[in-house]
XYZ file of C-alpha atoms in Angstrom:
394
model
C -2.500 13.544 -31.373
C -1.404 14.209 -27.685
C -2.536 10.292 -26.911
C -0.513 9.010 -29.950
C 2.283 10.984 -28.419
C 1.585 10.215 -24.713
C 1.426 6.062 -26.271
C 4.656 6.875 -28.494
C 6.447 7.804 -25.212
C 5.576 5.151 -23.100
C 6.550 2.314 -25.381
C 10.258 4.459 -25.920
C 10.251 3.728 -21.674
C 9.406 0.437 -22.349
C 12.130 -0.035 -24.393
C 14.893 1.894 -22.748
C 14.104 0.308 -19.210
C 14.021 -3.550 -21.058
C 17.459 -2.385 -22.736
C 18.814 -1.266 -19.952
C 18.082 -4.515 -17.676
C 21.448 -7.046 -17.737
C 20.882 -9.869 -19.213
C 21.412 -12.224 -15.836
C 19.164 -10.348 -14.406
C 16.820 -12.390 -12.590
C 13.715 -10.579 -12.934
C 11.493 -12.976 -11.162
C 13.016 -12.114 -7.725
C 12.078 -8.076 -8.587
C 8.231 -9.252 -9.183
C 8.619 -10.964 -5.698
C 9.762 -8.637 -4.006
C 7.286 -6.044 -5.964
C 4.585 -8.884 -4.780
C 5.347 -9.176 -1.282
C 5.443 -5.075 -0.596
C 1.867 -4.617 -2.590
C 0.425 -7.474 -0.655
C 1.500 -5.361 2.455
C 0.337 -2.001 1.397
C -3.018 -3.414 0.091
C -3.421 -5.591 3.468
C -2.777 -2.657 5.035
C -5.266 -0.585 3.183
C -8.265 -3.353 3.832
C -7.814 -4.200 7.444
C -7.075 -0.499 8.729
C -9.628 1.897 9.987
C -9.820 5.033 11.422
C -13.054 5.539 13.095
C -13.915 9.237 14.142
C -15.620 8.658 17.495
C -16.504 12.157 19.650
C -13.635 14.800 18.367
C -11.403 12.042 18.026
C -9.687 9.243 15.700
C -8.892 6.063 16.488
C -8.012 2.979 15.122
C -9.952 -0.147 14.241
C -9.981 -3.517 12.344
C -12.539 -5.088 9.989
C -11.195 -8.492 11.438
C -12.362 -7.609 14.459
C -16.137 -6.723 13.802
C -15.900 -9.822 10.890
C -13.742 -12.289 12.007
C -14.910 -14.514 8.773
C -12.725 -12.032 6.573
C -9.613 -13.361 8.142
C -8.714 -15.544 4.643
C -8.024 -12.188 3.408
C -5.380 -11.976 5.462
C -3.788 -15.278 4.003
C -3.473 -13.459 0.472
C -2.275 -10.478 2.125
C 0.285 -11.803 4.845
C 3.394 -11.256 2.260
C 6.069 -10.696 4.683
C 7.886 -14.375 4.272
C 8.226 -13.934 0.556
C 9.920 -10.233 1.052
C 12.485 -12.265 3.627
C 13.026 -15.019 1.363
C 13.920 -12.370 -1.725
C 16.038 -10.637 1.186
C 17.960 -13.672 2.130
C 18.847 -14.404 -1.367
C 19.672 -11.115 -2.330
C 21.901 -10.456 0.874
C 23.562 -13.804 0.474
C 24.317 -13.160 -3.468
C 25.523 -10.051 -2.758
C 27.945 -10.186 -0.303
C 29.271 -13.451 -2.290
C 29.875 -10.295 -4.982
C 31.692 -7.850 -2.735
C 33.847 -10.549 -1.646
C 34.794 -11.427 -4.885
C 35.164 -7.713 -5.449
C 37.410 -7.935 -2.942
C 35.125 -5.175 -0.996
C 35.231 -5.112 3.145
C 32.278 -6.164 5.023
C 31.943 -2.981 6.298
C 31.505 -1.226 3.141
C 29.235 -3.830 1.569
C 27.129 -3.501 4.838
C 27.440 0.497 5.471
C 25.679 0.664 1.408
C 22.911 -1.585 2.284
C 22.108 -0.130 5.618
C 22.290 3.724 3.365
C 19.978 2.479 1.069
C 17.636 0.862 3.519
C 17.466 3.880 6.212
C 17.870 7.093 4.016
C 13.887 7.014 2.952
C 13.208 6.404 6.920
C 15.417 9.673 8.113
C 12.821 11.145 5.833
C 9.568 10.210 6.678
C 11.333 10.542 10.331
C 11.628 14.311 9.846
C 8.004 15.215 7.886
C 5.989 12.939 10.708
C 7.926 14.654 13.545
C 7.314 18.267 12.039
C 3.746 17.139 11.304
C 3.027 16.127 14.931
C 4.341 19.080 16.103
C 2.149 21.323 13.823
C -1.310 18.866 14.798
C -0.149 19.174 18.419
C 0.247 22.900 18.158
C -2.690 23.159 16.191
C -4.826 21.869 19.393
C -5.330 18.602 17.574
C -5.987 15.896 20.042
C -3.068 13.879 21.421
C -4.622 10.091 21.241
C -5.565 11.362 17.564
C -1.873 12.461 16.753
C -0.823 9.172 18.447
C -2.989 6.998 16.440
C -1.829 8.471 13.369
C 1.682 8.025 14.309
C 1.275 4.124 15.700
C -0.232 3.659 11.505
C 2.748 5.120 10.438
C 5.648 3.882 12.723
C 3.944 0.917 13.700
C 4.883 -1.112 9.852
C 8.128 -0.419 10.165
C 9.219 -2.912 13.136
C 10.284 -5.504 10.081
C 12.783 -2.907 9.103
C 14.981 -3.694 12.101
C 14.734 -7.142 11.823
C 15.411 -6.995 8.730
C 18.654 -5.120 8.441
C 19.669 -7.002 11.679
C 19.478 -10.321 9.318
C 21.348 -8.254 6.323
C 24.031 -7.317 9.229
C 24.332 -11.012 10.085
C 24.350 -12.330 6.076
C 27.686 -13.746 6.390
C 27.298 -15.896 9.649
C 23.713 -16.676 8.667
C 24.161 -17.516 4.979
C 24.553 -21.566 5.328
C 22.184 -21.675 7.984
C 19.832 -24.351 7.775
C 16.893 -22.876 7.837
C 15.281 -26.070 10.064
C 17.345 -24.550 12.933
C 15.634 -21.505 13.508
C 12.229 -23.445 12.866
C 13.204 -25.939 15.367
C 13.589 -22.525 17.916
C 10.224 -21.129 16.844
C 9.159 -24.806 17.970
C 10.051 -25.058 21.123
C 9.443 -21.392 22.097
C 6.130 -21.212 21.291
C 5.461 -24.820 23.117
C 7.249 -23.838 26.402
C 5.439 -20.409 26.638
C 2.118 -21.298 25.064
C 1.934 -25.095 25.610
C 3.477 -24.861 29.369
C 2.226 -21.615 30.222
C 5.859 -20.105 30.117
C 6.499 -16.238 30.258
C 5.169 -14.456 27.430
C 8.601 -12.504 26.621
C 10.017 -15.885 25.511
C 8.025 -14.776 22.171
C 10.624 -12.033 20.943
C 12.775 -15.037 20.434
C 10.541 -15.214 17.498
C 11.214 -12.405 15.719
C 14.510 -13.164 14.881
C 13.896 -16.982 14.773
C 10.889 -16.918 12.812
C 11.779 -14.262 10.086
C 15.711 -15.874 10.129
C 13.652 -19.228 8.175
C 12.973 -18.055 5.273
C 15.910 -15.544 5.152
C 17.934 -18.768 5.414
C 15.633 -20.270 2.786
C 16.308 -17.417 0.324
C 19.891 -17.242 1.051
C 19.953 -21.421 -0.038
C 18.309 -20.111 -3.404
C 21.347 -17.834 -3.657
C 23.624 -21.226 -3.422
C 21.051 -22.928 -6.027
C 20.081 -25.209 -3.140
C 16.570 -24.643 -3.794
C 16.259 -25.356 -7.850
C 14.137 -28.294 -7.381
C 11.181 -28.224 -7.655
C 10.355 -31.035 -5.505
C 11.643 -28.777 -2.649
C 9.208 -25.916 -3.835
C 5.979 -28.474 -3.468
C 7.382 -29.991 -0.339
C 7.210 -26.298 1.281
C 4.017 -25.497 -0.205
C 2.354 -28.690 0.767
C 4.271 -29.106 3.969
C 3.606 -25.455 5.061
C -0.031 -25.732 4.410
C -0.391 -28.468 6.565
C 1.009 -27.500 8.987
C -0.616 -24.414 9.244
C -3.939 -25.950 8.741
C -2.867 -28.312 11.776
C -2.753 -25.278 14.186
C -5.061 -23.239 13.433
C -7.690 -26.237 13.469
C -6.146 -28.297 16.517
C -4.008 -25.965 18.218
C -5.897 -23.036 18.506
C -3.792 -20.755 16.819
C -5.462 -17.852 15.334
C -7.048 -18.080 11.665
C -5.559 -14.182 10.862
C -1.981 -14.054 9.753
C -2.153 -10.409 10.961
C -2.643 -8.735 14.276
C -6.013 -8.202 15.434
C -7.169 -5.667 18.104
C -8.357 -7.478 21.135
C -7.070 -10.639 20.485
C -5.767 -12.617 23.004
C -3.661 -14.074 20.901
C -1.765 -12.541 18.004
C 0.407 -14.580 15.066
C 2.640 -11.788 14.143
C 3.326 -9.659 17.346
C 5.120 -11.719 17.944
C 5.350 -14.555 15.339
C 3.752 -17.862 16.213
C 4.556 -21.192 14.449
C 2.259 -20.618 12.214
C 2.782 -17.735 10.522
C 5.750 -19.521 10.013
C 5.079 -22.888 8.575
C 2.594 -20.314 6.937
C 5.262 -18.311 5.377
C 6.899 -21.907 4.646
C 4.328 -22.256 2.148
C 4.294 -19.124 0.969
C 7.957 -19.424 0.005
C 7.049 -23.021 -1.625
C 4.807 -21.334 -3.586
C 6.956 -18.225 -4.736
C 10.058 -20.808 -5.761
C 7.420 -23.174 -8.110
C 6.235 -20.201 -9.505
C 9.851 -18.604 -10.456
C 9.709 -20.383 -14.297
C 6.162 -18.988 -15.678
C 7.324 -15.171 -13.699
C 10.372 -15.422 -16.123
C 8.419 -16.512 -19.138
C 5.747 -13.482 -18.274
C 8.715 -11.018 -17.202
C 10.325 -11.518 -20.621
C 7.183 -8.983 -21.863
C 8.802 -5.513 -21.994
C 5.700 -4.090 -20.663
C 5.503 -6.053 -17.660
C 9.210 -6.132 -16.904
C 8.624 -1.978 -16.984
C 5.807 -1.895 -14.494
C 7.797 -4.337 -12.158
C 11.272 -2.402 -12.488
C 9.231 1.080 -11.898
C 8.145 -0.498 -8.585
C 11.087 -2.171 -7.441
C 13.237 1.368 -7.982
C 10.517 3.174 -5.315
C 10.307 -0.510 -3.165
C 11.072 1.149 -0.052
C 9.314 4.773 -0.546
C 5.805 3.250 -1.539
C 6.372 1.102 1.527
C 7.100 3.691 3.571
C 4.096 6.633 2.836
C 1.221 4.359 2.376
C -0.064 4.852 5.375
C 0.454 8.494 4.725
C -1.390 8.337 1.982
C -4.244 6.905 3.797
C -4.190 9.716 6.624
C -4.174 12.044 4.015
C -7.268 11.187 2.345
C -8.815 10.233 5.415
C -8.212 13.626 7.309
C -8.913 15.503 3.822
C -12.375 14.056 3.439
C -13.327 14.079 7.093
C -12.502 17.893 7.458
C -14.368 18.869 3.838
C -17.136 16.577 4.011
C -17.611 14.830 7.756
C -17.029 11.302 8.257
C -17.599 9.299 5.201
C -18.652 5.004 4.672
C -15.272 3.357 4.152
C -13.066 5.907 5.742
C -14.627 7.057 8.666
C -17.229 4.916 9.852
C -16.673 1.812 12.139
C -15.536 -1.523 10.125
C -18.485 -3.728 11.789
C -20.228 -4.986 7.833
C -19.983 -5.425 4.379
C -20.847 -2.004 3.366
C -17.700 -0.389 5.259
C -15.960 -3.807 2.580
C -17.271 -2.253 -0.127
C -16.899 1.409 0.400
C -13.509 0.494 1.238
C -12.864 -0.591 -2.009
C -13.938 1.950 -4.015
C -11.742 4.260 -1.742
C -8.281 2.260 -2.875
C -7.964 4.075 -5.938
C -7.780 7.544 -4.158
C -5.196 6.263 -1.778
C -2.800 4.932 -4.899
C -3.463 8.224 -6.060
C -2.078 10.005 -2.965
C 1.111 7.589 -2.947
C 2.197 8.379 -6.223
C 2.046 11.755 -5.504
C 4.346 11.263 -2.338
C 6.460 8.671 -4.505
C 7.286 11.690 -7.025
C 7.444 13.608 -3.817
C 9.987 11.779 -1.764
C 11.366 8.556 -4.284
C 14.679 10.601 -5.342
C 15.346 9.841 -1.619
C 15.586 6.125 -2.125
C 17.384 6.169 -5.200
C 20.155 8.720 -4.455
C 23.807 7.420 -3.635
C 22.807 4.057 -4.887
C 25.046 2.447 -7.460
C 21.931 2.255 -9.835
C 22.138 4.690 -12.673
C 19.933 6.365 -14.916
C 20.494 6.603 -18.621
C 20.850 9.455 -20.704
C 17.499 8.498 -22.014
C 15.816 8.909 -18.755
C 15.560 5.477 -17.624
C 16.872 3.148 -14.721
C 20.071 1.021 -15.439
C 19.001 -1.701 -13.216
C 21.945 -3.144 -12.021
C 22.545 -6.387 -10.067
C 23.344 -4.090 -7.580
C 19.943 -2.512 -7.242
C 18.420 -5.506 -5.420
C 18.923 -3.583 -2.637
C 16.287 -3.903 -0.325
């Protein structure tokens, strides 16, 4: 009986959240953007260790010890789509509040509300919680490991509401122009043996193409298709083209000892990578819609989207929870403990994902009213999220 209840309930969600989704919604830029911040939480998950070494924890990389696993960095490299979503999102709504006749300031003092009120949050718990370790005669390089997983993610944040800030000078961009920067940055200080702070250029330039990419898809500059296989093919050529000739790394992702990295700061190719990427996302838009039109789905997708930024935020807390949990009841365990050097740290690993998505949806219950309050997304009487156009807004 409880089950039949418990199924009952569900499908009355189901329905309210589908009923309660406008009708121009454009759903496949919420599965996206729900794509792009699992593929960085999971990535995240698979290619971070902490090792306890001596009275101590510190942190390590699979790609390091098994430099063959760096494809699964390709799958899980998401950041491009999450800028492309952000470009169109920024660019379609500030075309609203104009038409609103709403200030720049306003529209822009929301967005930045929405973005940073989860951050003040986690802010305050990791500061208290460093305090209590420290106190607690925990050792420092320990506490500052922990806090390098935690703050260390959230260096896209910046850049990101710096490109939000900049939405209405950037909006018509063509995105070739900050390409064309990327270019010539990364030949003068890796092809010429220029300084090495030339590469912040990047971080801007590279994450401003496909922010200007997803602001064209706000203009419907991007609808054909044609342009969605020219990225994808393009891109991966590209891509291919420096990693194989130009020694460019094979990871999309940072990896410890590296003399080279393709994300701190971006190279080319994570670039003409994300170029692809984005190809891929736009020819994929028409069968997302047709799936998204499920109720079921659509739920699952708008449950995520309205807790974006906390899940984002505490998975890495949810990691050092059940990492420091199990290492102080049971000693250091395979997959959580032990040094990421073979395919039996992989595999124990993977059977320890479940237990961390545990531990975030506990801090999502936890700390998600954060993210959601003084939006101008409403909940229904019935309990469910109004998703408005509005609620894009991360």
């Amino acid at each position: 009986m409880r089950d039949l209840v418990r199924r009952d309930g569900v499908r009355a969600l189901v329905r309210r959240i589908d009923a309660a989704t406008p009708r121009d919604r454009d759903r496949a830029v919420d599965a996206l953007r729900a794509f792009a911040i699992l593929g960085v939480v999971c990535g995240h998950w698979l290619v971070t260790a902490l090792v306890a070494d001596s009275g101590t924890v510190h942190g390590a990389s699979p790609l390091q010890h098994m430099p063959r696993l760096a494809p699964v960095s390709w799958v899980f490299q998401t950041l491009a789509v999450f800028f492309l979503v952000g470009g169109q999102v920024g660019a379609k709504g500030y075309a609203s509040a104009r038409a609103r006749g709403e200030s720049y300031g306003r529209w822009l003092r929301i967005r930045m509300l929405r973005l940073f009120r989860p951050v003040a949050v986690v802010t305050a718990v990791w500061t208290v919680a460093a305090g209590v370790m420290l106190a607690s005669g925990v050792d420092e390089g320990t506490v500052r490991a922990l806090g390098k997983l935690v703050w260390s993610p959230l260096w896209f944040l910046l850049v990101f509401a710096a490109l939000t800030a900049a939405t209405p000078l950037v909006a018509r961009l063509h995105p070739l122009w900050p390409l064309t920067v990327v270019l010539y940055v990364d030949l003068f200080r890796l092809g010429l043996d220029g300084p090495a702070a030339l590469g912040w250029i990047n971080v801007a330039a590279g994450w401003l193409v496909p922010y200007c990419l997803g602001a064209a898809w706000a203009r419907g500059g991007l609808d054909d298709r044609r342009t969605g296989w020219v990225l994808l093919v393009g891109g991966t050529a590209a891509t291919a083209g420096l990693v194989l000739f130009a020694g460019y790394p094979a990871s999309m992702v940072g990896v410890p000892g590296s003399t080279l990295s393709n994300l701190d700061p971006p190279t080319l190719a994570v670039v003409t990578f994300g170029l692809a990427q984005c190809g891929a996302a736009l020819l994929l838009l028409g069968r997302l819609r047709r799936v998204l039109a499920r109720p079921a789905v659509w739920a699952v997708v708008a449950l995520l989207n309205l807790s974006a930024m906390t899940v984002f935020l505490w998975h890495q807390t949810a990691m050092i929870v059940v990492t420091s949990t199990a290492l102080f009841l049971g000693g250091p365990l395979p997959g959580l403990h032990t040094v990421p050097d073979g395919p039996g740290w992989v595999f124990a690993r993977l059977a320890w994902l479940p237990v961390f998505a545990l531990v975030l949806l506990v801090c999502r219950s936890a700390f998600g009213a954060y993210e959601r309050r003084g939006g101008r997304s409403t909940v229904v009487r019935s309990g469910s999220p109004a998703l408005t156009p509005e609620s894009h807004h991360v």
